[in-house]
Short mmCIF file of C-alpha atoms in Angstrom, two decimals:
data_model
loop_
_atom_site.label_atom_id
_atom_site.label_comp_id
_atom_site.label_asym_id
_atom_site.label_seq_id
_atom_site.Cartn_x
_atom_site.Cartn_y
_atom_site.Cartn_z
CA UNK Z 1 -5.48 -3.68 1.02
CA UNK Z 2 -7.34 -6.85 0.15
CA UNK Z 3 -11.21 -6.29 0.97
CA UNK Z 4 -12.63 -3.17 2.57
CA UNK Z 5 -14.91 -2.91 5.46
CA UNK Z 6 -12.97 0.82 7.06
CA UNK Z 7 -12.70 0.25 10.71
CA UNK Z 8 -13.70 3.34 12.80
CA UNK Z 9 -12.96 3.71 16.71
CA UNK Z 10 -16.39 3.43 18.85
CA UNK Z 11 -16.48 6.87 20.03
CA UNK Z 12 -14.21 8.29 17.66
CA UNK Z 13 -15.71 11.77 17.03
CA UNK Z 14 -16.12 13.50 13.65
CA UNK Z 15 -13.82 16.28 13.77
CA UNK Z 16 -14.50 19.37 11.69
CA UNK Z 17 -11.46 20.56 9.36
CA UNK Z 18 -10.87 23.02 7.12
CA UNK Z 19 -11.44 21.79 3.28
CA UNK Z 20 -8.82 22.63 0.90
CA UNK Z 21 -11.36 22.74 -2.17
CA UNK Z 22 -12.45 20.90 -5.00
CA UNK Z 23 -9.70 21.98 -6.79
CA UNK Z 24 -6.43 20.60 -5.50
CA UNK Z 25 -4.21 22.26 -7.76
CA UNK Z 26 -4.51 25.39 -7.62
CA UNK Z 27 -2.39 26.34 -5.05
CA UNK Z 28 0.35 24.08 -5.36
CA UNK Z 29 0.23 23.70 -9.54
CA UNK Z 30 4.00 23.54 -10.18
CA UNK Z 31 4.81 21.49 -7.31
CA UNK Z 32 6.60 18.03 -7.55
CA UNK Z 33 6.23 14.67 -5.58
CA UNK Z 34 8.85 12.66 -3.96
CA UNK Z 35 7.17 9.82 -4.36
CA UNK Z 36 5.42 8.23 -7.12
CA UNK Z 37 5.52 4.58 -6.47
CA UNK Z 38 3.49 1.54 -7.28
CA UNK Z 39 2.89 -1.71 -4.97
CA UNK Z 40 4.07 -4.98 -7.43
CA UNK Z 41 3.78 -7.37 -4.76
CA UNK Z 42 2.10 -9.55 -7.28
CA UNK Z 43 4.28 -9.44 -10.18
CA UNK Z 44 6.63 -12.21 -9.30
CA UNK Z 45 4.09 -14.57 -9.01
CA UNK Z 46 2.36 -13.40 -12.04
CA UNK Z 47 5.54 -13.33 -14.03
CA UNK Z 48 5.99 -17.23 -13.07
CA UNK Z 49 2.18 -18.19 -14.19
CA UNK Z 50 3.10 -16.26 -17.22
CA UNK Z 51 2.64 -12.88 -17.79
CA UNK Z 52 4.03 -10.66 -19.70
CA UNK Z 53 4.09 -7.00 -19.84
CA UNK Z 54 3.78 -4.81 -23.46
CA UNK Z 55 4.61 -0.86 -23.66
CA UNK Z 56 1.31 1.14 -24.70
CA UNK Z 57 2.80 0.47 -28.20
CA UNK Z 58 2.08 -3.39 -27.87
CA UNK Z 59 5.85 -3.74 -27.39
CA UNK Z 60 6.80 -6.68 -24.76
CA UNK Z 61 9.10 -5.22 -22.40
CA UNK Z 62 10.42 -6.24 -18.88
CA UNK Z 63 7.49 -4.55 -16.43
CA UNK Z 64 10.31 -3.30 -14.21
CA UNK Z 65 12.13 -1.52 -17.62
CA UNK Z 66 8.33 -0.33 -18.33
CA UNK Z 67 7.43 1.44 -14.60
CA UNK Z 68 11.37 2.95 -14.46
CA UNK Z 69 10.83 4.51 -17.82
CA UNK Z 70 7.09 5.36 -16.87
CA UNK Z 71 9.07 7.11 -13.82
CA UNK Z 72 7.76 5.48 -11.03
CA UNK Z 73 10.19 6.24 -8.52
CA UNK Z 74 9.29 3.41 -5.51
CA UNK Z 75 8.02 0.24 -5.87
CA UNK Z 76 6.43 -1.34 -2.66
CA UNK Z 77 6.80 -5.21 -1.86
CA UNK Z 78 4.42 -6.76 0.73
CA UNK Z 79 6.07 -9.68 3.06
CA UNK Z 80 4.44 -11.97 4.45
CA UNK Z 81 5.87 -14.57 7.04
CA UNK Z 82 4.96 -18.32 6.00
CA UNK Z 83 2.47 -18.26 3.07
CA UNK Z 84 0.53 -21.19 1.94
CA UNK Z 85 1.61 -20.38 -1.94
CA UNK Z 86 5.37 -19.34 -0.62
CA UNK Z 87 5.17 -15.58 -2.25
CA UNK Z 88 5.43 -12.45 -0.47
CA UNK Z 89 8.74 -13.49 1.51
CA UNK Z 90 12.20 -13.01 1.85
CA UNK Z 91 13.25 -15.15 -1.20
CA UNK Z 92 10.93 -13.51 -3.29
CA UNK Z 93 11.89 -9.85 -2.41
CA UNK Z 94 15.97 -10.09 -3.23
CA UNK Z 95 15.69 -10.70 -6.62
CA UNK Z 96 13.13 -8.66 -6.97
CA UNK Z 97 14.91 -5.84 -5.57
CA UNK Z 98 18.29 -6.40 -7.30
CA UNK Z 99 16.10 -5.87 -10.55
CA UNK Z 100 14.27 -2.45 -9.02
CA UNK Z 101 17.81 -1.07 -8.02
CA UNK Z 102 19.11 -1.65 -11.80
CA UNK Z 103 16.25 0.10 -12.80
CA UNK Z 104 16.69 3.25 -10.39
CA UNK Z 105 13.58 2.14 -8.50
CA UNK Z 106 13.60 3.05 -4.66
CA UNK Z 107 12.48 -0.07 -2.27
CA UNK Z 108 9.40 0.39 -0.29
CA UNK Z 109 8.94 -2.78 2.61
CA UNK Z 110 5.31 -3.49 3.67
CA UNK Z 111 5.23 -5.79 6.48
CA UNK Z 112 1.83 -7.51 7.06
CA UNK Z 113 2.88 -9.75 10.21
CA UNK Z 114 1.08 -12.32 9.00
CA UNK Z 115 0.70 -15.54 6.75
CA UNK Z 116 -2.10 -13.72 4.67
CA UNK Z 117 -3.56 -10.66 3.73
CA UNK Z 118 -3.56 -7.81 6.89
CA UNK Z 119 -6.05 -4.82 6.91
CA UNK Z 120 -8.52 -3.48 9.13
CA UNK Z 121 -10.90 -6.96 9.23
CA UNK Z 122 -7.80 -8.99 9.09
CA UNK Z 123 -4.69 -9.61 11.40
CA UNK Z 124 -4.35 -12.55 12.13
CA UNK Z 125 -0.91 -13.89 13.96
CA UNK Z 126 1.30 -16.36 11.81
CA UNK Z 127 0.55 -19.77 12.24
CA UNK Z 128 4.37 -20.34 13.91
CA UNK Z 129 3.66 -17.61 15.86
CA UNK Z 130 0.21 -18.60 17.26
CA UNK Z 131 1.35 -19.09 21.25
CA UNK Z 132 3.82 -16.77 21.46
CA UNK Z 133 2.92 -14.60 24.93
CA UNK Z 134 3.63 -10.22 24.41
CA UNK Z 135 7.14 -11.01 25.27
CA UNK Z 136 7.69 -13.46 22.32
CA UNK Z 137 5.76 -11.74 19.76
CA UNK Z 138 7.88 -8.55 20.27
CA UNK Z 139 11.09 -10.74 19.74
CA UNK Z 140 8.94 -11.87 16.60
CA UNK Z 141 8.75 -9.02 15.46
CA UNK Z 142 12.00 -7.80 15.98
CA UNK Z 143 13.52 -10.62 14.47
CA UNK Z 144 11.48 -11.29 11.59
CA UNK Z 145 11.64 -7.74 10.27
CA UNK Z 146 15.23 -7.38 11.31
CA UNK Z 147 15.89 -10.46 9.04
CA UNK Z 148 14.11 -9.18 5.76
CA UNK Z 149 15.60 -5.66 5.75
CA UNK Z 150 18.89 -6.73 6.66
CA UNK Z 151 19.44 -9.33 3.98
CA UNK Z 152 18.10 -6.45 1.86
CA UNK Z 153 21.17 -4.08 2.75
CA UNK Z 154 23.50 -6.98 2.97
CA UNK Z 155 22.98 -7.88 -1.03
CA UNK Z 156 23.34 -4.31 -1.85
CA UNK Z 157 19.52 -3.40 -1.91
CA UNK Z 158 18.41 -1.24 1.11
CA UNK Z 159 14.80 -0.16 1.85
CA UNK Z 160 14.41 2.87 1.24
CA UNK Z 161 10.95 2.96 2.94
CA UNK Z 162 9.09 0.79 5.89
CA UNK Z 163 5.80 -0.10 6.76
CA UNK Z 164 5.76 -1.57 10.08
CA UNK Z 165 2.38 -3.24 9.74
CA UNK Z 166 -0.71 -2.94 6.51
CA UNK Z 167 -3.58 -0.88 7.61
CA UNK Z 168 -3.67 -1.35 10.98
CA UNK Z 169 -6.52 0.56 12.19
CA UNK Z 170 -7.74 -2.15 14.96
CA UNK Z 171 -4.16 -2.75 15.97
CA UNK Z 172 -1.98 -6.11 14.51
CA UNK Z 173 -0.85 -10.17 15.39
CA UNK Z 174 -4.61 -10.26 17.10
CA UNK Z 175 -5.92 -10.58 19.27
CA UNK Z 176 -2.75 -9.62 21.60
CA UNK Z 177 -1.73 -6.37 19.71
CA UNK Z 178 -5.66 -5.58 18.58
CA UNK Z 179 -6.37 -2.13 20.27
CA UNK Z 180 -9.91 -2.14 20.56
CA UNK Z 181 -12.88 -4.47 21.67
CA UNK Z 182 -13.46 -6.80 24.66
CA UNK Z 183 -10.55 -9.41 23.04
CA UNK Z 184 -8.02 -6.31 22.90
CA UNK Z 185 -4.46 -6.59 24.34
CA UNK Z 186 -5.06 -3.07 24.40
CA UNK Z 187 -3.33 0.21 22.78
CA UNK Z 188 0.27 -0.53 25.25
CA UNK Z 189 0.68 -3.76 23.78
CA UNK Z 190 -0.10 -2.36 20.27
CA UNK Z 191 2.77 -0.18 20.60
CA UNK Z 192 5.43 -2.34 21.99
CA UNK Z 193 5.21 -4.30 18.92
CA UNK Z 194 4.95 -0.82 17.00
CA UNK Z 195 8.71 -0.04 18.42
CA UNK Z 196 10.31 -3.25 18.13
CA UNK Z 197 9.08 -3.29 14.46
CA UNK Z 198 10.77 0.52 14.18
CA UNK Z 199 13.61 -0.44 16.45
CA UNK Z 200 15.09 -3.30 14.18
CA UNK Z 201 14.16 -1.22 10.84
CA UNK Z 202 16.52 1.33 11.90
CA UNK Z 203 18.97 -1.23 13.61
CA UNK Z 204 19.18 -3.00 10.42
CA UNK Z 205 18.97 0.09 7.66
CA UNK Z 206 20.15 3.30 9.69
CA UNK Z 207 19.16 5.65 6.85
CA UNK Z 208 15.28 3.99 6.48
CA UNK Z 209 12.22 6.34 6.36
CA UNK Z 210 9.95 4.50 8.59
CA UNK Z 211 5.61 4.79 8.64
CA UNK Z 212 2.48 3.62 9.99
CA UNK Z 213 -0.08 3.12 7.92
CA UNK Z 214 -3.93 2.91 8.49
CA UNK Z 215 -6.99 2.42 6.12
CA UNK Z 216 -9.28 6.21 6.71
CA UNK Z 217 -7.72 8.29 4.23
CA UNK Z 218 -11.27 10.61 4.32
CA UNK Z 219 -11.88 10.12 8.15
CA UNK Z 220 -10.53 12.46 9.96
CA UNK Z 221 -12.04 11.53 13.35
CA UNK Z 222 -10.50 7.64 13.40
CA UNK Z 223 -7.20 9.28 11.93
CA UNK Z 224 -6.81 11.67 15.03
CA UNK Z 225 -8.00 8.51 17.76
CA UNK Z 226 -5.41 6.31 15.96
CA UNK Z 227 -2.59 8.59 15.72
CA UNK Z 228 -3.21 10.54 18.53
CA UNK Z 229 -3.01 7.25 20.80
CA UNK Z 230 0.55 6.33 19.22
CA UNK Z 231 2.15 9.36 19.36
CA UNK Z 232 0.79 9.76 23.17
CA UNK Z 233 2.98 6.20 23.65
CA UNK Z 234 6.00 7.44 22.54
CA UNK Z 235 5.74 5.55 19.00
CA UNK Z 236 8.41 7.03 17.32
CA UNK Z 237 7.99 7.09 13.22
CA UNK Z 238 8.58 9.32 10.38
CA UNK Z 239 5.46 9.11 8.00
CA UNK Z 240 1.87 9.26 8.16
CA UNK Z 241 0.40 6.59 5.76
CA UNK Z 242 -2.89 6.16 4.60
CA UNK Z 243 -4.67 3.84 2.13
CA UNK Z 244 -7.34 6.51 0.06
CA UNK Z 245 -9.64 4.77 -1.95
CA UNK Z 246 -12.84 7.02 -3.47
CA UNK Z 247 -15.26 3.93 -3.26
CA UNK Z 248 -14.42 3.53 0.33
CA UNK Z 249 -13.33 6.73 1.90
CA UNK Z 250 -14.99 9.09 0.23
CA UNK Z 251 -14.37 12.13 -2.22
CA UNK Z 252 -10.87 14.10 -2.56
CA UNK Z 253 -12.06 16.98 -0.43
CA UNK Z 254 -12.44 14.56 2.68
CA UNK Z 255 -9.23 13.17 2.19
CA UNK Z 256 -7.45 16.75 1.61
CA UNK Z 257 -8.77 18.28 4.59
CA UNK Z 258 -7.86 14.85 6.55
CA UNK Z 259 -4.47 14.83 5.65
CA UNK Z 260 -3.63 18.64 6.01
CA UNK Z 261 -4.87 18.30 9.53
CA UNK Z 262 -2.90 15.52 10.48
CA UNK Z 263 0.23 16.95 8.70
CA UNK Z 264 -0.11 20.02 10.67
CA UNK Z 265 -1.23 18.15 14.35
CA UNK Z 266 1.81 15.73 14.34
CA UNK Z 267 4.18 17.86 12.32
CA UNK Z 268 4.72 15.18 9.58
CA UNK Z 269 5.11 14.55 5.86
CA UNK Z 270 2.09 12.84 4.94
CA UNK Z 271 1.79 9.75 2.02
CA UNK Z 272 -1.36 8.31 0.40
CA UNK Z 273 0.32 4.60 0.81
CA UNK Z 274 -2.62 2.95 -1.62
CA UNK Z 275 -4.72 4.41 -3.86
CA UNK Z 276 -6.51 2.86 -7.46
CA UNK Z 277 -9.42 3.46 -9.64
CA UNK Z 278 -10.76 1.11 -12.62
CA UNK Z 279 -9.99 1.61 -16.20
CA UNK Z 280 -13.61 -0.90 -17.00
CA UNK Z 281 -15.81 -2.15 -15.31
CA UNK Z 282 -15.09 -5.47 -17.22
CA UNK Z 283 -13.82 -8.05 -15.58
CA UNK Z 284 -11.51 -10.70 -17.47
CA UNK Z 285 -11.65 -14.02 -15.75
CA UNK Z 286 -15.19 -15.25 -13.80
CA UNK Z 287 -14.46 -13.68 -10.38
CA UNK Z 288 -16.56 -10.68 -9.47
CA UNK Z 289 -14.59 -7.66 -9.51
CA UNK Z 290 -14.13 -5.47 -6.47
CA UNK Z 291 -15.36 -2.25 -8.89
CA UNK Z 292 -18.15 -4.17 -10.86
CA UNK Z 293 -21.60 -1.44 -10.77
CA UNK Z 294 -21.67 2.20 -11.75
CA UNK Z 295 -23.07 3.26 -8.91
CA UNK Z 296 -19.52 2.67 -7.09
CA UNK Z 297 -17.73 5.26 -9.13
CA UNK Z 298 -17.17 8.64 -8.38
CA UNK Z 299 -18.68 11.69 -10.25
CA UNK Z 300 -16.54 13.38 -12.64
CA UNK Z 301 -14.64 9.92 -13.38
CA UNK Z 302 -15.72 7.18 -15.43
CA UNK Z 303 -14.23 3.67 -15.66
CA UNK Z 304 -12.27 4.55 -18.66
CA UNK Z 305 -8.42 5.18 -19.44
CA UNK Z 306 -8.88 8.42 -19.34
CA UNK Z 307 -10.93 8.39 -16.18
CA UNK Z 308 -8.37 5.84 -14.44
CA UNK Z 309 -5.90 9.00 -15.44
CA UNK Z 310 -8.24 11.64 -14.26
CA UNK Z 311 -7.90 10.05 -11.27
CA UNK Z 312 -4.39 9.86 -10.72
CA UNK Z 313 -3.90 13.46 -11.57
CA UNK Z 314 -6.33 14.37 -8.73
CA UNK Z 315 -4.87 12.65 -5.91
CA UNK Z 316 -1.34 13.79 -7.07
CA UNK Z 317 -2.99 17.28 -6.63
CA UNK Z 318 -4.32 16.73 -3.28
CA UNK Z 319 -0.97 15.55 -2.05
CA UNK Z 320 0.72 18.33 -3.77
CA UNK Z 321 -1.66 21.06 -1.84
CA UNK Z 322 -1.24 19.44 1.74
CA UNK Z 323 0.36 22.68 3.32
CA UNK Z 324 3.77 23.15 4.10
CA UNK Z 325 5.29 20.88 1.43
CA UNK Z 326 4.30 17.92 3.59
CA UNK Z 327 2.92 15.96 0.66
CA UNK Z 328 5.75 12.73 -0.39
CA UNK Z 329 3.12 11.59 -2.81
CA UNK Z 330 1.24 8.74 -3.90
CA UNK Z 331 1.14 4.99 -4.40
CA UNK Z 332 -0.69 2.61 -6.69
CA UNK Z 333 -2.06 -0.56 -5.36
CA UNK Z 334 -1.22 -3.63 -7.68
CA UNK Z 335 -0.75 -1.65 -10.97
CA UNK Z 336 0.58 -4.79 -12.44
CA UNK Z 337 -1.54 -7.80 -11.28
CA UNK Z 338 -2.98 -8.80 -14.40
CA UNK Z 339 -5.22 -11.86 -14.78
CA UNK Z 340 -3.06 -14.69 -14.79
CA UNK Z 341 -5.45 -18.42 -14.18
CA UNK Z 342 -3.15 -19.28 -10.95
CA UNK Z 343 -2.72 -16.16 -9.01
CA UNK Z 344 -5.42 -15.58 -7.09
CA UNK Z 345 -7.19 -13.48 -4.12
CA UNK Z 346 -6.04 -17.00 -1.74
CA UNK Z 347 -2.64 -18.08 -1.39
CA UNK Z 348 -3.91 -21.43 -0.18
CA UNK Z 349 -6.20 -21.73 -2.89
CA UNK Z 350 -4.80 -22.11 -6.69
CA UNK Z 351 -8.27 -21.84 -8.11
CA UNK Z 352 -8.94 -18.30 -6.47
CA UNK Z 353 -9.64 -15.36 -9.13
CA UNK Z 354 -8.43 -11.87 -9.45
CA UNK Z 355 -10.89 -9.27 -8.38
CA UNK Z 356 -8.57 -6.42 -9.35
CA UNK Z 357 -7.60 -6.92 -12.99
CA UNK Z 358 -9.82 -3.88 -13.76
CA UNK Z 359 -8.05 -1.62 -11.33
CA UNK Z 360 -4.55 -2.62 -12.83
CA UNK Z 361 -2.37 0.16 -14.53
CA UNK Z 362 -1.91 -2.36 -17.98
CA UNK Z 363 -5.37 -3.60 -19.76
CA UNK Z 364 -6.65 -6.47 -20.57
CA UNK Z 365 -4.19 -7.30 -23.60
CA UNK Z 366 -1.40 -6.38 -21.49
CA UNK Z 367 -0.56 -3.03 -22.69
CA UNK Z 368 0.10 -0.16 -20.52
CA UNK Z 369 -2.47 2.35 -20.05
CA UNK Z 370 -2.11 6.36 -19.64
CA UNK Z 371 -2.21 6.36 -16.09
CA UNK Z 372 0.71 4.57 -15.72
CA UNK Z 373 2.12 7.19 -17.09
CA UNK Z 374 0.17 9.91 -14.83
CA UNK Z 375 1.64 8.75 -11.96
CA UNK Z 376 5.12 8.18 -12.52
CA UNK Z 377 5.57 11.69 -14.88
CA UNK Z 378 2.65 13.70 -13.92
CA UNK Z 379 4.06 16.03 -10.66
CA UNK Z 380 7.53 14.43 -11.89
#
């Protein structure tokens, strides 16, 4: 995640699916979820610009004690190769995960292939990797995943999940491995960067659930194009990931019927990899929010606690009611990345503000909220 503009195929047709209902729960109301994780990529960075993290009590508490007790059960780390502010890498992810494993907290590995954010407007190659040709990149990518995972298992901290790329609708390490447009390398060279990404995850951690994860939670007709086009390749993976956001792709019965389908077409467990919702539409520092006007919420759930919970119980529904058990679950996007004058949208850029305090899972005097609690006991 960082922006959102969704990228959908040219020609991609809008294909009709059965909706589930408005009313997720119904026929899955007792069911429990795998997977109720929460994507702290930020909090190491936040933690060193000094934040701290208070029970909804007002009790300071390690965030990590806070989420296990919550019972979030995964906690996703993005990596990035060579960042300007030198987060989001390898020697910020060990000690990391030596404190999730204390805590019981499975390890979920995002790789963005990148120096900077990745998502559907953005892939752009690592600055060391810049003139690699198809043949180096794959070695790249081989190596530099191979590397991260492996010192992971090596200090007693294996992955538990894998992205192999962020939201890669339009392909990744552009414009060799983008898969559509007059600049494309085309869908072949897409996926040979797809299996050497897969290849060393497995090479490295044998017992890793791998996924690929694109940005159309509610679009059904870019979900089949993309995934259809992979699996014709041979791309071998485990999950179906997709980022589901209400102010970008639309309302839960979209997103239900979309992920039944494709959990019935490919015959695989399905996993809403980023999801959030605001708890305000405040904002704390002077950087315009991502959720800022009423008119960007959806009906039925204000920007409130108790909306922000609302939420969360909804989507855990939907994944709950995807048919034949083939729901994991659900994962928040940056549920701790609290305002903190430092850590910013830019890496390269100290200044930059947060435009997602309001979406964060603790408010704006640090406390937890009640939909931190929704999604790590709620489906538990």
């Amino acid at each position: 995640m960082r922006r959102r503009s969704v990228l959908t195929a040219a020609g991609a047709a809008a294909l009709a699916v059965p909706v589930l209902g408005a009313t997720p729960a119904m026929a899955a109301d007792r069911r429990c979820l795998e997977i109720r994780g929460m994507d702290i990529s930020s909090l190491p960075k936040d933690e060193a610009y000094g934040a701290v993290y208070r029970r909804a009590d007002g009790r300071r508490d390690d965030p990590i004690r806070i989420l296990a007790d919550a019972g979030i059960t995964h906690a996703r780390l993005k990596v990035w190769v060579n960042p300007a502010d030198g987060y989001n890498t390898k020697q910020h992810i060990l000690p990391l995960a030596r404190r999730l494993r204390r805590a019981g907290i499975g390890i979920w590995v995002d790789f963005h292939y990148s120096d900077t954010w990745a998502d559907p407007s953005h892939q752009t190659k690592p600055a060391a990797w810049a003139d690699l040709d198809v043949a180096g990149l794959t070695r790249a990518v081989y190596d530099h995943t191979a590397d991260v995972l492996g010192a992971l298992r090596r200090q007693g901290t294996p992955a538990d999940l894998v992205q192999i790329g962020n939201e890669i609708n339009g392909g990744l390490l552009w414009p060799t491995g983008k898969n559509w447009g007059d600049d494309a390398g085309g869908w072949s060279t897409l996926t040979t960067f797809l299996k050497a990404g897969l290849n060393a995850a497995r090479d490295t951690t044998p017992r890793i659930r791998t996924m690929l994860h694109i940005a159309s939670g509610g679009d059904n007709g870019t979900s089949r194009w993309w995934y259809d086009n992979v699996v014709a390749d041979g791309v071998d993976f485990d999950i179906i990931a997709q980022s589901y956001y209400p102010f970008w792709h639309g309302a839960p019965a979209a997103a239900a019927a979309n992920l039944a389908d494709l959990a019935a077409r490919y015959d695989k467990p399905v996993l809403i990899a980023e999801t959030a919702y605001p708890f305000t539409l405040e904002s704390e520092d002077a950087t315009n929010d991502i959720m800022y006007d009423p008119s960007q919420l959806t009906e039925g759930y204000p920007a409130t606690p108790a909306g922000q919970a609302a939420w969360l119980r909804t989507v855990a529904d939907l994944m709950a009611n995807v048919p034949g058990g083939k729901g994991l679950g659900y994962c928040y996007w940056e549920g701790v990345w609290t305002y903190r004058k430092g850590d910013g949208w830019d890496p390269a850029d100290p200044t930059s503000g947060n435009a997602w305090e309001n979406l964060a899972l603790f408010d704006f005097d640090d406390k937890a909220l009640p939909g931190l609690r929704t999604l790590g006991r709620y489906r538990s």
